[in-house]
PDB file of C-alpha atoms in Angstrom:
ATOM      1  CA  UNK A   3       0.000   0.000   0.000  1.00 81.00           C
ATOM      2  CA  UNK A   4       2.713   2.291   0.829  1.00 84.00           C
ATOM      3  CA  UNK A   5       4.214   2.082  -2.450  1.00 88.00           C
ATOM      4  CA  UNK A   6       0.673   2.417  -4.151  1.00 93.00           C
ATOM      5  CA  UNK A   7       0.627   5.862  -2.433  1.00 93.00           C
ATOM      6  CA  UNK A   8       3.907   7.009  -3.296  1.00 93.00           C
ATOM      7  CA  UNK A   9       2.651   5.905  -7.196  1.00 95.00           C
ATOM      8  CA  UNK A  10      -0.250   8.067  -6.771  1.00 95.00           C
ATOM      9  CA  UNK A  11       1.608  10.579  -4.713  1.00 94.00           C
ATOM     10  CA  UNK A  12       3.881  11.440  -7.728  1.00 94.00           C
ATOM     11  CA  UNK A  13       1.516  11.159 -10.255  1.00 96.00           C
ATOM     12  CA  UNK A  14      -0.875  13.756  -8.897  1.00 93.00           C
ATOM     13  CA  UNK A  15       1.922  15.934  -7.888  1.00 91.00           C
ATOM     14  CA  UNK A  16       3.246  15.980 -11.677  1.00 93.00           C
ATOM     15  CA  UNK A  17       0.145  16.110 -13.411  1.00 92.00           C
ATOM     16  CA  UNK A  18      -0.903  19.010 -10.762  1.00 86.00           C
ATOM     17  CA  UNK A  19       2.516  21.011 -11.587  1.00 84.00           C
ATOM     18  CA  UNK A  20       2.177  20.402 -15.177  1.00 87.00           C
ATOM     19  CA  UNK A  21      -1.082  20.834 -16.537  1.00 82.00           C
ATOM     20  CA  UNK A  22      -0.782  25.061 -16.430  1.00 76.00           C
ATOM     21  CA  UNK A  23       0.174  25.800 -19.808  1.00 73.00           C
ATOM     22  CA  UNK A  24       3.493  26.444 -19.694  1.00 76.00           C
ATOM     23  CA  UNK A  25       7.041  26.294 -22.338  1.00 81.00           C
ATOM     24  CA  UNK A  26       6.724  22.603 -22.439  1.00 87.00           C
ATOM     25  CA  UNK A  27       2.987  21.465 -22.644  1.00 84.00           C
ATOM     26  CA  UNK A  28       2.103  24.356 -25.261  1.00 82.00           C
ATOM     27  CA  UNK A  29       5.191  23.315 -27.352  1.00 87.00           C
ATOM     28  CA  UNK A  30       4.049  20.059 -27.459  1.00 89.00           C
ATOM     29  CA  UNK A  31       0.621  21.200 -28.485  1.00 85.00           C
ATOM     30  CA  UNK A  32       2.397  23.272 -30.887  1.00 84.00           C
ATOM     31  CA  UNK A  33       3.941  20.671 -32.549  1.00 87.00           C
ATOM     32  CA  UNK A  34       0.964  18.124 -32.645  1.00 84.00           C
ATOM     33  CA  UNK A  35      -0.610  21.278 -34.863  1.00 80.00           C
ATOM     34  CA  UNK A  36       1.964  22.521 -36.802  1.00 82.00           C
ATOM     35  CA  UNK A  37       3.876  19.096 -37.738  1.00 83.00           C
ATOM     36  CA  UNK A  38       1.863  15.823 -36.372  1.00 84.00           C
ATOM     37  CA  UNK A  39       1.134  13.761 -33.001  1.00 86.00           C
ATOM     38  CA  UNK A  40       4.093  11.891 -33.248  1.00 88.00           C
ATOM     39  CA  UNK A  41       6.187  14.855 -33.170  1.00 88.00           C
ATOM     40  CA  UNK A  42       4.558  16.549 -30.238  1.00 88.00           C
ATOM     41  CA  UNK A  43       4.909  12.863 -28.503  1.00 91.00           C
ATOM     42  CA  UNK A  44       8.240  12.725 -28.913  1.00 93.00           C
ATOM     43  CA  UNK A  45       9.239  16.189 -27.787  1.00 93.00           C
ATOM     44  CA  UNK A  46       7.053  15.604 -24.401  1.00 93.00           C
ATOM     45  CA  UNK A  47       8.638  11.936 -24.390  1.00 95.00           C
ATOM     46  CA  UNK A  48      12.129  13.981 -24.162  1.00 94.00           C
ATOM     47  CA  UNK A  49      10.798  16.376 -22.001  1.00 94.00           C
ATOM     48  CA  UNK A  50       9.621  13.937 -19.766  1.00 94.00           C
ATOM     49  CA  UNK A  51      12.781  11.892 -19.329  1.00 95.00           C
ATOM     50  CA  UNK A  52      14.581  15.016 -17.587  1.00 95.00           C
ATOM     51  CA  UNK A  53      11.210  16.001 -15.583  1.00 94.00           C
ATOM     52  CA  UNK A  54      11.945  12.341 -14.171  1.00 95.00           C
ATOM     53  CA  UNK A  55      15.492  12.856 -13.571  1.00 96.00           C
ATOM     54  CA  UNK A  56      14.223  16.582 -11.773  1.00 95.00           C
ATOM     55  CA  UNK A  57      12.223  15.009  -9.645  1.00 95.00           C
ATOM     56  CA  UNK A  58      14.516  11.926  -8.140  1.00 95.00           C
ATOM     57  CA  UNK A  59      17.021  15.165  -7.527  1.00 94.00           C
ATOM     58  CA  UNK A  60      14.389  16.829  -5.751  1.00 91.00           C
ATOM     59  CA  UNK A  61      13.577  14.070  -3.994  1.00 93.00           C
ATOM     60  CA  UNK A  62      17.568  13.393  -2.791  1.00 92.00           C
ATOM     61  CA  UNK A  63      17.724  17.230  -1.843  1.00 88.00           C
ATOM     62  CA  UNK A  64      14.311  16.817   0.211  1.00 86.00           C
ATOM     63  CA  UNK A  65      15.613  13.734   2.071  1.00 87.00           C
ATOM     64  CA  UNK A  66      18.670  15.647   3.195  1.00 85.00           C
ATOM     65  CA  UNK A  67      16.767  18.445   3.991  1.00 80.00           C
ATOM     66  CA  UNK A  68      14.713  16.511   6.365  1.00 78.00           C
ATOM     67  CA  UNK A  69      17.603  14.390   7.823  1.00 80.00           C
ATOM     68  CA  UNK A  70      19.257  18.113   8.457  1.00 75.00           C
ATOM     69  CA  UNK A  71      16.744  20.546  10.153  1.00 73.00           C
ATOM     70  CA  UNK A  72      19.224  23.261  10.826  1.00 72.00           C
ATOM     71  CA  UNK A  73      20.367  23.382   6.931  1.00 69.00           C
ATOM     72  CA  UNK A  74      16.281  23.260   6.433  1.00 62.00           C
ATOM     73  CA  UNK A  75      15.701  26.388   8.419  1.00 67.00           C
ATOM     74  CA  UNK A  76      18.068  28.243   7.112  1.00 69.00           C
ATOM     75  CA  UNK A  77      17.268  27.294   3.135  1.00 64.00           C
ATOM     76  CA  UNK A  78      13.786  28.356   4.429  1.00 63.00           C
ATOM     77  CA  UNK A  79      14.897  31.685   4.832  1.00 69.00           C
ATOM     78  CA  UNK A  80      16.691  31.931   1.671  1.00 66.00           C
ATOM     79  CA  UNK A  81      13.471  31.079  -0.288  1.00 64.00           C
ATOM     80  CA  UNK A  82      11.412  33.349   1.104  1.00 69.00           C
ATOM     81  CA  UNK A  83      13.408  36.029  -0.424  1.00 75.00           C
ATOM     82  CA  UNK A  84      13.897  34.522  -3.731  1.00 69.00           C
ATOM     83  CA  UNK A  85       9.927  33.942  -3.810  1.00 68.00           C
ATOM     84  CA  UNK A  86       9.634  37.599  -3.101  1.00 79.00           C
ATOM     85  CA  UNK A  87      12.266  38.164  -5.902  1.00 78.00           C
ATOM     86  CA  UNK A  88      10.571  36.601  -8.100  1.00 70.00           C
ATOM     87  CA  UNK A  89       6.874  37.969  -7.474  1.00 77.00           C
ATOM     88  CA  UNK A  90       8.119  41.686  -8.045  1.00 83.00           C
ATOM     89  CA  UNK A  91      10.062  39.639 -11.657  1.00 76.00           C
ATOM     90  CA  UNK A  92       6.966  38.434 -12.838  1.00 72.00           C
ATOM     91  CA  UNK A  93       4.584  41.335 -12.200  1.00 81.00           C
ATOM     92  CA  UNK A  94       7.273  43.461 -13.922  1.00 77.00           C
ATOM     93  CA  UNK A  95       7.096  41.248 -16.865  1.00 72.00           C
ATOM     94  CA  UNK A  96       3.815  40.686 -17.062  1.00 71.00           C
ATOM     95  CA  UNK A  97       3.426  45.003 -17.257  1.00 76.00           C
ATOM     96  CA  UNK A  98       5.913  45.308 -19.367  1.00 72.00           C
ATOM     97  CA  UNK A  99       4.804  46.388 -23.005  1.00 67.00           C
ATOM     98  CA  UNK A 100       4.645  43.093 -24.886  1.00 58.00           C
ATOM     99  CA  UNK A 101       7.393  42.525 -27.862  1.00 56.00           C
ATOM    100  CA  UNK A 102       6.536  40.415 -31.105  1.00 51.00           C
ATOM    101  CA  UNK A 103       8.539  37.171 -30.668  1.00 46.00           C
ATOM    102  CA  UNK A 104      10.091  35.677 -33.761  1.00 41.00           C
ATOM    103  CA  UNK A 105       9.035  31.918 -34.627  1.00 45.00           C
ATOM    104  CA  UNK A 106      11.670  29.554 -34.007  1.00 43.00           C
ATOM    105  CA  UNK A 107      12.238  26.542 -36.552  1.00 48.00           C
ATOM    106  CA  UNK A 108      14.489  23.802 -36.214  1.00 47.00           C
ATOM    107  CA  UNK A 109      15.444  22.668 -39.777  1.00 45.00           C
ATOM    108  CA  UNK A 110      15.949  18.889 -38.307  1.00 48.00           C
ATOM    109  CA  UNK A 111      12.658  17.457 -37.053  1.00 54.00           C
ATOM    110  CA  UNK A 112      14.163  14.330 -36.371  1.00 60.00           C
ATOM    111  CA  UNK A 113      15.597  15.396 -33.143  1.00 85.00           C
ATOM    112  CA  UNK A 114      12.051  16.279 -31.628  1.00 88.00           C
ATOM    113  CA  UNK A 115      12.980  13.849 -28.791  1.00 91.00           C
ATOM    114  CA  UNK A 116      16.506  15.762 -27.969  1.00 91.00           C
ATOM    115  CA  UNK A 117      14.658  19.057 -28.267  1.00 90.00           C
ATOM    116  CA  UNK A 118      12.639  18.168 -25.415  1.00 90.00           C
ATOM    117  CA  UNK A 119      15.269  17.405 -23.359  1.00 93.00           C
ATOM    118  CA  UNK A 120      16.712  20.588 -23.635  1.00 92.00           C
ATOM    119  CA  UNK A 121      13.824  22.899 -23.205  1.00 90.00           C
ATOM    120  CA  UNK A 122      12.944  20.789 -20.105  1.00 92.00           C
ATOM    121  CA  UNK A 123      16.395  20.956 -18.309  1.00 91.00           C
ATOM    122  CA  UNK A 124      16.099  24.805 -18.961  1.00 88.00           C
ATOM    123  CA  UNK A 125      13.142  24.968 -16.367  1.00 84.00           C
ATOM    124  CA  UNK A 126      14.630  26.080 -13.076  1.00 79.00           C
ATOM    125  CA  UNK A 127      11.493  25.363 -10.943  1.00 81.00           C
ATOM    126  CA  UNK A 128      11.097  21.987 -11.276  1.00 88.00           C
ATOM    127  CA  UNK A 129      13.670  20.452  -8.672  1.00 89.00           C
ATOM    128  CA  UNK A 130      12.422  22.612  -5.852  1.00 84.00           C
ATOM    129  CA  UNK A 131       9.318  22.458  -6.920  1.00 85.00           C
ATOM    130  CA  UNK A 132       9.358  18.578  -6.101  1.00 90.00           C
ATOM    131  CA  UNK A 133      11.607  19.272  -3.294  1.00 87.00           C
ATOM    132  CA  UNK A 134       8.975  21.408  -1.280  1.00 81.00           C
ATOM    133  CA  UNK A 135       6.257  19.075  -2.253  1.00 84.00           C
ATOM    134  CA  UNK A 136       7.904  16.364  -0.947  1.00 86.00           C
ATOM    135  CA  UNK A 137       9.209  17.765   2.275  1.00 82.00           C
ATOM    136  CA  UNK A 138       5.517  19.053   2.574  1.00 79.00           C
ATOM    137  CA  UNK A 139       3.892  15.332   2.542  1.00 84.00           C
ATOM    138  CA  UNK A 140       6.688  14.262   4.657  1.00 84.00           C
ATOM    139  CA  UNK A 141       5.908  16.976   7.303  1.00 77.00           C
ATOM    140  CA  UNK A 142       2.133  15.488   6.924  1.00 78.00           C
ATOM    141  CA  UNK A 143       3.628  11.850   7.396  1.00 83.00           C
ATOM    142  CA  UNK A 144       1.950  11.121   4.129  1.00 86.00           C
ATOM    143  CA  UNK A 145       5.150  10.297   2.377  1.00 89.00           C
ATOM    144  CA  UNK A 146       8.355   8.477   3.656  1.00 87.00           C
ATOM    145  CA  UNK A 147      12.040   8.806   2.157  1.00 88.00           C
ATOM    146  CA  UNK A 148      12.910   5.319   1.632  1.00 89.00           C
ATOM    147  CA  UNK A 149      14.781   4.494  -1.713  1.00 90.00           C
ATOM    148  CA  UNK A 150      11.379   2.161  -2.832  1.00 92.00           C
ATOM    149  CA  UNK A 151       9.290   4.851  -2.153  1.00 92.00           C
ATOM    150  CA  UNK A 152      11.060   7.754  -4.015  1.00 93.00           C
ATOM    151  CA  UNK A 153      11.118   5.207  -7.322  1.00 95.00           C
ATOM    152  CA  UNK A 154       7.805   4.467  -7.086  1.00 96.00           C
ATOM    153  CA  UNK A 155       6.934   8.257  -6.583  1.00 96.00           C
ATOM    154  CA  UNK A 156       9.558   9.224  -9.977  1.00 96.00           C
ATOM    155  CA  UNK A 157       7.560   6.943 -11.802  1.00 96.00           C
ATOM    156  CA  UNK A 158       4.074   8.217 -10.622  1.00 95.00           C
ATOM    157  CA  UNK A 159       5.518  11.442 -12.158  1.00 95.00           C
ATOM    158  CA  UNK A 160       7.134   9.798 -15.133  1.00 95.00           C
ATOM    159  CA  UNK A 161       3.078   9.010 -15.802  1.00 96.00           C
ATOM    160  CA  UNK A 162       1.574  12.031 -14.661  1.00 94.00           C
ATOM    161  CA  UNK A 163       3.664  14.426 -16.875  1.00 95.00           C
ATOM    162  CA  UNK A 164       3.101  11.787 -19.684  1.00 94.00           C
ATOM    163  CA  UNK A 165      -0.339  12.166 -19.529  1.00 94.00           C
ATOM    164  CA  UNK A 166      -0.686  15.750 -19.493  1.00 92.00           C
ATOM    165  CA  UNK A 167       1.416  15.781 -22.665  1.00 93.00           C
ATOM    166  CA  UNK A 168      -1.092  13.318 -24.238  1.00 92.00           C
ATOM    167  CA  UNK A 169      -3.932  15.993 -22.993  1.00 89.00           C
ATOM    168  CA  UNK A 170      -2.354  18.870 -24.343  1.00 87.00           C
ATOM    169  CA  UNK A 171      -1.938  16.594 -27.877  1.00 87.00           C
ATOM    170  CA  UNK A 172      -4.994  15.177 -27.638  1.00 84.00           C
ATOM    171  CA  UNK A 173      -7.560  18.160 -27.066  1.00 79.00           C
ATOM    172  CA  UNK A 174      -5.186  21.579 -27.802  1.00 72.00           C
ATOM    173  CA  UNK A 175      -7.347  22.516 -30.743  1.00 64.00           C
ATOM    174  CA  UNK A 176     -10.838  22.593 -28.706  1.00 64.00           C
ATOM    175  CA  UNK A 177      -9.331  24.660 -25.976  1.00 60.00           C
ATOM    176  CA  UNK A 178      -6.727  27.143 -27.925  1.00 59.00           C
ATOM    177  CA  UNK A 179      -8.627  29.995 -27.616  1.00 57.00           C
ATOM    178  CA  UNK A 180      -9.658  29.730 -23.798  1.00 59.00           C
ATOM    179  CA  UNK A 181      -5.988  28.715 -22.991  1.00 57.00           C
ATOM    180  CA  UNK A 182      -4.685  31.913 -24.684  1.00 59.00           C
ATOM    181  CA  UNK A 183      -6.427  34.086 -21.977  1.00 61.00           C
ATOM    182  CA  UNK A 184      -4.192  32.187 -19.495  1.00 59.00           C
ATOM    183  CA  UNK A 185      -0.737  33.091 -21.866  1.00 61.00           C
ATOM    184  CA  UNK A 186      -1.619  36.226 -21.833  1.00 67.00           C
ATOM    185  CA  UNK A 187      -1.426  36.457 -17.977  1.00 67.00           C
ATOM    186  CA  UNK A 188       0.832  33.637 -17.192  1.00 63.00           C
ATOM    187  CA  UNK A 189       3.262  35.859 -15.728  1.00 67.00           C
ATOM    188  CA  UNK A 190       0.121  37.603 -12.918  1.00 75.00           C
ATOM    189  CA  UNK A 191      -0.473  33.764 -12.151  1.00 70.00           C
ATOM    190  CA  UNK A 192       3.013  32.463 -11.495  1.00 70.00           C
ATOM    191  CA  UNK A 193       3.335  36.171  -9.280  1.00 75.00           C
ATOM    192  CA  UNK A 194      -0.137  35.363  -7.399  1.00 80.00           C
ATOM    193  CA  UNK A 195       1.448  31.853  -6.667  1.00 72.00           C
ATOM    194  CA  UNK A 196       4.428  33.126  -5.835  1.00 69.00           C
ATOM    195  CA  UNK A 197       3.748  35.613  -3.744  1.00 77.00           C
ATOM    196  CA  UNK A 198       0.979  33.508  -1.675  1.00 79.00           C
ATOM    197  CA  UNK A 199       4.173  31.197  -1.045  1.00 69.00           C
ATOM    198  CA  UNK A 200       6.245  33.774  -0.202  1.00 71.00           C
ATOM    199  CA  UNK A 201       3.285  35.444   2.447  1.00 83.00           C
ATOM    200  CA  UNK A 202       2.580  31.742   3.987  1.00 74.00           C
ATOM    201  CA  UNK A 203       5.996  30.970   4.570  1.00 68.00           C
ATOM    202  CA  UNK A 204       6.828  34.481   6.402  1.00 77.00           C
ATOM    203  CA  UNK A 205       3.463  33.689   8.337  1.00 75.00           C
ATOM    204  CA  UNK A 206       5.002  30.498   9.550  1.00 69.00           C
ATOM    205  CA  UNK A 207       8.210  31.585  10.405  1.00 69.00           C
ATOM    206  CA  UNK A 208       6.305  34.675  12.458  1.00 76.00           C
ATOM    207  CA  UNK A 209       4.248  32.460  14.301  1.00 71.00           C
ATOM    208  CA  UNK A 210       6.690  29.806  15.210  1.00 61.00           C
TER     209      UNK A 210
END
């Protein structure tokens, strides 16, 4: 049962993280459009091999984290700040006057897979973002750092990220214009999230 949990434990966690449109699910929507499924499939397939490898990192950072309280507290600290950094960042670009961007082609389509790859090493939020969810069901004794648990949690989110990619694929063209709303203001949503992190974790640290 425990391992069950850590299964669905990753897989929600993924799939939850994911599914905001975002570089990597609207490229491979992009791609399903503009060239064909298989395409699209293969860049997420990419994509999703280093999401995997992000989130067995997080999960080694989270376990030493929570072997190492001290370190913890004072990492705590340090992310407040850079979530308050990075509220004032994205409401400053999302105000910013907005700048025609220039299509990118890749003359090779064969290397849809490798492309992937790259784009999704590039995204810096995805190894603490795995890291604080972790520590988070550990502090709710949901989740336990033993090495059978964190595989069966990587491959919960192996699936979960798979199967927002075959979403995105699968239904991009009956929700393109309601998802361009959510473009448009990406940068307001990841600030609001941001933000509300950075306001809960000062509350904490107050009232501790």
């Amino acid at each position: 049962m425990e391992y069950l949990i850590s299964l669905l434990l990753g897989f929600l966690i993924a799939f939850i993280g994911i599914l905001p449109p975002g570089m990597l699910n609207m490229m491979v929507a992009k791609l399903s459009v503009n060239e064909n499924k298989k395409a699209g499939l293969l860049f997420g397939y990419g994509a999703g091999l280093i999401v995997v490898l992000q989130c067995f990192l997080g999960l080694y950072f989270a376990k030493f984290l929570d072997s190492h309280p001290v370190v913890s507290e004072n990492l705590k600290k340090f992310a407040v700040l850079i979530f308050i950094v990075l509220t004032f960042v994205f409401i400053y670009n999302g105000l910013k006057p907005k700048k025609e961007k220039a299509e990118v082609t890749i003359e090779n389509k064969k290397n849809r897979f490798l492309y992937g790859m790259i784009l999704s090493s590039f995204n810096m939020f995805a190894i603490p973002y795995y890291v604080f969810a972790s520590l988070t069901l550990s502090s709710k004794n949901i989740f336990k750092f033993s090495t059978s648990s964190n595989l069966f949690f990587v491959a919960g989110a192996g699936l979960g990220t798979l199967l927002v990619f075959h979403i995105y694929v699968s239904i991009f063209k009956k929700i393109e214009n309601k998802v361009g709303f959510l473009i448009k203001n990406i940068n307001f949503i990841i600030a609001a999230i941001t933000g509300i992190v950075a306001i809960s974790s000062i509350y904490k640290m107050v009232s501790s």
